[in-house]
Tab-separated table of N, CA, C and O in Angstrom:
chain	number	residue	atom	x	y	z
A	1	UNK	N	171.280	106.451	336.812
A	1	UNK	CA	170.226	106.556	337.181
A	1	UNK	C	168.774	108.279	337.269
A	1	UNK	O	169.253	108.846	336.137
A	2	UNK	N	167.668	107.704	336.712
A	2	UNK	CA	167.288	109.810	336.063
A	2	UNK	C	166.412	109.814	337.219
A	2	UNK	O	166.247	108.909	338.353
A	3	UNK	N	165.183	110.745	337.326
A	3	UNK	CA	164.485	111.400	337.678
A	3	UNK	C	162.587	110.251	337.875
A	3	UNK	O	161.998	110.984	338.789
A	4	UNK	N	162.938	109.115	337.240
A	4	UNK	CA	161.618	108.706	337.126
A	4	UNK	C	161.562	107.416	338.220
A	4	UNK	O	160.840	106.794	337.372
A	5	UNK	N	161.891	107.663	338.805
A	5	UNK	CA	162.210	106.890	339.953
A	5	UNK	C	163.461	106.948	341.508
A	5	UNK	O	163.031	107.557	341.185
A	6	UNK	N	162.244	106.121	341.876
A	6	UNK	CA	163.187	105.908	343.744
A	6	UNK	C	163.553	104.722	344.456
A	6	UNK	O	162.939	103.926	343.891
A	7	UNK	N	164.627	105.476	344.841
A	7	UNK	CA	165.980	103.528	345.019
A	7	UNK	C	164.948	104.019	346.678
A	7	UNK	O	165.500	104.672	347.730
A	8	UNK	N	164.689	102.346	347.000
A	8	UNK	CA	165.285	103.015	348.394
A	8	UNK	C	166.070	101.668	349.613
A	8	UNK	O	166.411	100.430	348.810
A	9	UNK	N	167.011	102.386	350.365
A	9	UNK	CA	167.267	100.710	351.180
A	9	UNK	C	167.671	100.742	352.510
A	9	UNK	O	166.452	101.674	353.090
A	10	UNK	N	167.474	99.379	352.989
A	10	UNK	CA	167.517	99.397	354.617
A	10	UNK	C	166.248	99.540	354.533
A	10	UNK	O	165.154	99.130	353.903
A	11	UNK	N	166.138	99.163	355.887
A	11	UNK	CA	164.312	99.077	356.591
A	11	UNK	C	164.115	97.827	357.937
A	11	UNK	O	164.739	97.250	358.004
A	12	UNK	N	162.895	97.340	358.007
A	12	UNK	CA	163.644	96.591	358.647
A	12	UNK	C	161.745	95.674	358.199
A	12	UNK	O	160.704	95.390	357.757
A	13	UNK	N	162.234	94.240	358.405
A	13	UNK	CA	161.007	92.806	358.781
A	13	UNK	C	160.217	92.546	359.025
A	13	UNK	O	159.855	93.579	360.904
A	14	UNK	N	159.563	91.668	359.223
A	14	UNK	CA	158.483	91.838	360.591
A	14	UNK	C	158.723	90.909	361.915
A	14	UNK	O	158.175	91.603	362.602
A	15	UNK	N	160.406	90.446	361.347
A	15	UNK	CA	161.019	89.755	363.363
A	15	UNK	C	161.583	91.022	363.378
A	15	UNK	O	162.273	91.042	364.300
A	16	UNK	N	161.400	92.325	362.964
A	16	UNK	CA	162.613	93.620	363.704
A	16	UNK	C	163.467	93.290	363.634
A	16	UNK	O	164.114	94.137	363.676
A	17	UNK	N	164.266	92.689	362.035
A	17	UNK	CA	165.737	91.713	361.755
A	17	UNK	C	165.393	94.454	361.166
A	17	UNK	O	164.831	93.547	360.132
A	18	UNK	N	167.019	94.060	360.651
A	18	UNK	CA	167.419	95.269	359.841
A	18	UNK	C	167.643	94.223	358.342
A	18	UNK	O	168.005	93.502	359.010
A	19	UNK	N	167.627	94.508	357.378
A	19	UNK	CA	167.973	94.564	355.977
A	19	UNK	C	168.946	95.712	355.805
A	19	UNK	O	168.877	96.677	356.161
A	20	UNK	N	169.129	94.951	354.521
A	20	UNK	CA	170.207	96.357	354.105
A	20	UNK	C	169.315	95.335	351.831
A	20	UNK	O	170.348	95.945	351.479
A	21	UNK	N	168.288	95.296	351.381
A	21	UNK	CA	167.512	95.745	350.710
A	21	UNK	C	167.779	96.789	350.150
A	21	UNK	O	167.888	97.255	350.504
A	22	UNK	N	167.331	96.572	349.318
A	22	UNK	CA	167.649	97.228	347.887
A	22	UNK	C	166.797	97.506	346.630
A	22	UNK	O	166.248	96.296	346.467
A	23	UNK	N	165.620	98.512	346.711
A	23	UNK	CA	164.731	98.252	345.952
A	23	UNK	C	164.012	99.813	345.392
A	23	UNK	O	164.532	100.589	346.033
A	24	UNK	N	164.081	99.294	344.446
A	24	UNK	CA	163.495	100.179	343.333
A	24	UNK	C	162.433	100.388	342.814
A	24	UNK	O	161.524	99.502	341.866
A	25	UNK	N	162.123	101.405	342.280
A	25	UNK	CA	159.947	101.642	342.709
A	25	UNK	C	160.214	103.184	341.208
A	25	UNK	O	160.852	103.371	340.505
A	26	UNK	N	159.474	102.219	339.991
A	26	UNK	CA	159.435	103.444	338.674
A	26	UNK	C	158.276	103.712	338.653
A	26	UNK	O	156.878	103.404	338.673
A	27	UNK	N	158.331	105.860	338.743
A	27	UNK	CA	157.912	106.443	339.142
A	27	UNK	C	156.551	106.662	338.107
A	27	UNK	O	155.410	107.248	338.257
A	28	UNK	N	157.268	106.051	336.792
A	28	UNK	CA	155.790	105.535	335.447
A	28	UNK	C	155.088	104.827	335.927
A	28	UNK	O	153.861	104.697	335.816
A	29	UNK	N	155.676	103.756	336.244
A	29	UNK	CA	153.887	102.500	336.028
A	29	UNK	C	154.575	101.760	337.152
A	29	UNK	O	153.787	100.923	337.170
A	30	UNK	N	154.413	102.751	338.815
A	30	UNK	CA	154.671	102.534	339.891
A	30	UNK	C	155.225	100.582	340.169
A	30	UNK	O	154.211	99.634	341.392
A	31	UNK	N	155.641	100.245	339.681
A	31	UNK	CA	156.820	98.766	340.215
A	31	UNK	C	157.178	98.461	340.509
A	31	UNK	O	158.519	99.987	340.237
A	32	UNK	N	157.165	97.620	341.858
A	32	UNK	CA	158.671	96.929	342.085
A	32	UNK	C	159.582	96.891	341.823
A	32	UNK	O	159.456	95.726	341.290
A	33	UNK	N	160.866	96.768	341.986
A	33	UNK	CA	161.812	95.594	342.049
A	33	UNK	C	163.355	95.934	342.708
A	33	UNK	O	163.569	96.729	343.989
A	34	UNK	N	163.767	94.566	343.579
A	34	UNK	CA	164.696	94.296	344.057
A	34	UNK	C	165.754	94.441	343.395
A	34	UNK	O	166.175	93.588	342.209
A	35	UNK	N	166.744	95.261	343.807
A	35	UNK	CA	167.722	95.158	343.105
A	35	UNK	C	169.655	94.866	344.424
A	35	UNK	O	169.374	94.433	345.023
A	36	UNK	N	170.588	93.468	343.748
A	36	UNK	CA	171.221	93.223	343.517
A	36	UNK	C	172.070	93.464	343.515
A	36	UNK	O	172.397	93.930	342.131
A	37	UNK	N	173.099	93.499	343.648
A	37	UNK	CA	175.175	94.312	343.162
A	37	UNK	C	175.217	93.327	342.434
A	37	UNK	O	174.994	92.404	343.132
A	38	UNK	N	176.014	94.005	341.999
A	38	UNK	CA	176.737	93.341	340.011
A	38	UNK	C	177.790	92.347	341.217
A	38	UNK	O	178.791	92.832	342.462
A	39	UNK	N	177.958	91.166	340.749
A	39	UNK	CA	178.881	90.150	341.021
A	39	UNK	C	180.352	90.616	341.289
A	39	UNK	O	181.055	90.411	341.935
A	40	UNK	N	180.717	91.823	340.470
A	40	UNK	CA	181.847	92.246	339.538
A	40	UNK	C	182.513	93.345	340.510
A	40	UNK	O	183.170	94.356	340.166
A	41	UNK	N	181.005	94.038	341.035
A	41	UNK	CA	181.320	95.520	342.362
A	41	UNK	C	182.915	95.077	343.070
A	41	UNK	O	182.805	93.816	343.401
A	42	UNK	N	183.104	96.034	342.986
A	42	UNK	CA	184.125	96.462	343.665
A	42	UNK	C	184.144	97.160	344.912
A	42	UNK	O	184.862	96.532	346.486
A	43	UNK	N	182.614	96.804	345.124
A	43	UNK	CA	183.140	96.746	346.806
A	43	UNK	C	181.440	96.328	347.830
A	43	UNK	O	180.582	95.059	346.834
A	44	UNK	N	181.204	96.191	348.959
A	44	UNK	CA	180.679	95.201	349.952
A	44	UNK	C	179.143	96.013	350.305
A	44	UNK	O	179.145	96.910	349.530
A	45	UNK	N	177.974	95.375	349.679
A	45	UNK	CA	177.275	95.622	350.150
A	45	UNK	C	177.104	96.572	351.774
A	45	UNK	O	178.319	96.050	352.237
A	46	UNK	N	176.313	97.886	351.632
A	46	UNK	CA	176.059	98.659	353.031
A	46	UNK	C	175.512	97.024	354.503
A	46	UNK	O	175.189	96.272	353.994
A	47	UNK	N	175.395	97.206	355.120
A	47	UNK	CA	175.543	96.958	356.399
A	47	UNK	C	174.219	96.541	356.661
A	47	UNK	O	173.247	97.828	356.467
A	48	UNK	N	172.935	96.334	357.198
A	48	UNK	CA	171.266	96.011	357.912
A	48	UNK	C	171.557	97.230	358.292
A	48	UNK	O	172.472	98.222	358.823
A	49	UNK	N	170.433	98.251	357.931
A	49	UNK	CA	169.997	99.432	358.697
A	49	UNK	C	168.689	100.345	358.420
A	49	UNK	O	168.275	100.313	358.017
A	50	UNK	N	168.387	100.586	359.564
A	50	UNK	CA	166.680	101.359	360.424
A	50	UNK	C	167.196	102.808	359.948
A	50	UNK	O	168.591	103.388	361.104
A	51	UNK	N	165.883	103.167	360.287
A	51	UNK	CA	166.590	104.915	360.935
A	51	UNK	C	167.270	106.202	360.049
A	51	UNK	O	167.982	106.511	361.306
A	52	UNK	N	167.852	105.975	359.248
A	52	UNK	CA	168.807	106.369	358.830
A	52	UNK	C	168.139	107.118	357.177
A	52	UNK	O	167.911	107.796	356.775
A	53	UNK	N	169.526	108.019	357.184
A	53	UNK	CA	168.846	108.499	355.796
A	53	UNK	C	170.058	108.377	354.282
A	53	UNK	O	170.598	107.895	354.941
A	54	UNK	N	169.900	107.910	353.246
A	54	UNK	CA	170.221	107.213	352.192
A	54	UNK	C	170.206	109.036	350.886
A	54	UNK	O	169.574	108.686	350.587
A	55	UNK	N	171.360	109.059	350.313
A	55	UNK	CA	170.767	109.527	348.885
A	55	UNK	C	172.240	108.151	347.928
A	55	UNK	O	173.152	108.343	348.406
A	56	UNK	N	172.298	108.808	346.532
A	56	UNK	CA	172.568	108.247	345.481
A	56	UNK	C	173.096	109.838	345.392
A	56	UNK	O	172.685	110.675	344.733
A	57	UNK	N	174.672	109.670	344.784
A	57	UNK	CA	174.986	110.225	344.844
A	57	UNK	C	175.945	109.949	343.148
A	57	UNK	O	176.639	109.093	342.741
A	58	UNK	N	175.355	110.906	342.031
A	58	UNK	CA	176.670	109.654	340.409
A	58	UNK	C	177.774	111.552	339.315
A	58	UNK	O	177.793	111.291	339.132
A	59	UNK	N	177.135	112.581	340.409
A	59	UNK	CA	177.954	113.611	340.201
A	59	UNK	C	179.386	113.420	340.069
A	59	UNK	O	180.519	113.560	341.135
A	60	UNK	N	180.079	112.991	338.834
A	60	UNK	CA	181.424	113.070	338.956
A	60	UNK	C	182.516	114.081	339.189
A	60	UNK	O	184.079	113.843	338.973
A	61	UNK	N	182.191	114.986	339.036
A	61	UNK	CA	183.018	115.977	339.011
A	61	UNK	C	182.870	116.743	340.994
A	61	UNK	O	183.684	117.788	340.693
A	62	UNK	N	182.689	115.754	341.185
A	62	UNK	CA	182.938	116.136	342.715
A	62	UNK	C	183.453	115.842	343.347
A	62	UNK	O	184.010	114.109	342.884
A	63	UNK	N	184.403	115.882	343.584
A	63	UNK	CA	186.003	115.122	344.286
A	63	UNK	C	186.371	114.463	345.816
A	63	UNK	O	187.116	113.909	345.236
A	64	UNK	N	185.214	114.744	346.401
A	64	UNK	CA	185.237	114.072	347.121
A	64	UNK	C	184.411	112.958	346.760
A	64	UNK	O	185.195	111.155	347.060
A	65	UNK	N	183.868	112.366	346.159
A	65	UNK	CA	182.519	111.200	346.024
A	65	UNK	C	183.175	111.059	344.188
A	65	UNK	O	182.197	110.232	343.947
A	66	UNK	N	184.163	110.884	343.851
A	66	UNK	CA	184.751	111.174	341.742
A	66	UNK	C	184.586	109.320	341.934
A	66	UNK	O	185.561	108.416	342.165
A	67	UNK	N	183.635	109.138	340.659
A	67	UNK	CA	183.095	107.972	339.990
A	67	UNK	C	182.877	108.091	339.388
A	67	UNK	O	181.611	109.193	339.026
A	68	UNK	N	183.003	107.328	337.995
A	68	UNK	CA	181.620	106.870	337.642
A	68	UNK	C	180.941	106.413	337.720
A	68	UNK	O	179.858	106.113	337.011
A	69	UNK	N	180.982	105.302	338.476
A	69	UNK	CA	179.361	104.931	338.663
A	69	UNK	C	178.819	105.379	340.205
A	69	UNK	O	178.732	106.109	341.203
A	70	UNK	N	177.550	105.178	340.245
A	70	UNK	CA	176.802	105.755	340.983
A	70	UNK	C	176.851	105.596	342.831
A	70	UNK	O	177.160	104.266	342.669
A	71	UNK	N	177.120	105.956	343.461
A	71	UNK	CA	177.446	106.141	344.740
A	71	UNK	C	176.515	105.916	345.191
A	71	UNK	O	175.486	107.214	345.202
A	72	UNK	N	176.648	105.183	346.781
A	72	UNK	CA	175.233	105.235	347.178
A	72	UNK	C	175.726	106.074	348.944
A	72	UNK	O	176.440	105.025	350.208
A	73	UNK	N	175.284	106.346	349.599
A	73	UNK	CA	175.889	108.299	350.493
A	73	UNK	C	175.575	106.937	352.043
A	73	UNK	O	173.730	107.447	351.722
A	74	UNK	N	175.331	107.045	352.495
A	74	UNK	CA	173.695	106.727	354.680
A	74	UNK	C	174.385	107.255	355.776
A	74	UNK	O	176.399	106.952	355.443
A	75	UNK	N	174.019	107.796	356.534
A	75	UNK	CA	174.462	108.112	357.287
A	75	UNK	C	172.999	108.436	358.118
A	75	UNK	O	172.255	107.747	358.074
A	76	UNK	N	173.840	107.898	359.428
A	76	UNK	CA	173.029	107.375	360.524
A	76	UNK	C	172.421	106.526	361.016
A	76	UNK	O	172.915	106.005	359.626
A	77	UNK	N	171.872	106.534	362.007
A	77	UNK	CA	171.011	104.955	361.870
A	77	UNK	C	171.320	103.937	362.595
A	77	UNK	O	172.294	104.318	363.336
A	78	UNK	N	170.602	103.575	362.759
A	78	UNK	CA	170.707	102.034	363.800
A	78	UNK	C	171.050	100.519	362.875
A	78	UNK	O	170.710	100.324	361.565
A	79	UNK	N	171.256	99.277	363.481
A	79	UNK	CA	172.696	98.607	362.459
A	79	UNK	C	172.021	97.286	364.131
A	79	UNK	O	172.772	96.686	365.075
A	80	UNK	N	170.582	96.710	363.608
A	80	UNK	CA	170.013	95.796	365.266
A	80	UNK	C	170.630	96.240	366.335
A	80	UNK	O	170.922	95.973	367.557
A	81	UNK	N	170.167	97.621	366.394
A	81	UNK	CA	169.926	98.932	368.046
A	81	UNK	C	171.086	99.543	368.186
A	81	UNK	O	171.902	99.216	369.215
A	82	UNK	N	172.641	98.907	367.117
A	82	UNK	CA	173.880	99.778	368.110
A	82	UNK	C	174.021	100.655	366.328
A	82	UNK	O	173.431	100.982	365.048
A	83	UNK	N	174.365	101.901	366.780
A	83	UNK	CA	174.553	103.860	365.925
A	83	UNK	C	175.579	103.049	365.133
A	83	UNK	O	176.843	102.283	364.946
């Protein structure tokens, strides 16, 4: 990832159900793209979430999140009414 895009995770659809959709906004072209996890991903996608905080971590020098791939860290929020 670079500094010219924004990743958005989760939210609510018009029927008020939580989603686990992932969208990317290219900040140069202002075009949106829906992202999907790769089929060979070692982890499951996060559960649907709203009212949360999320950040992408790609610092491989951090011992807690040591990985060659960017990691999505989600904190708090609700899962269709449950914390």
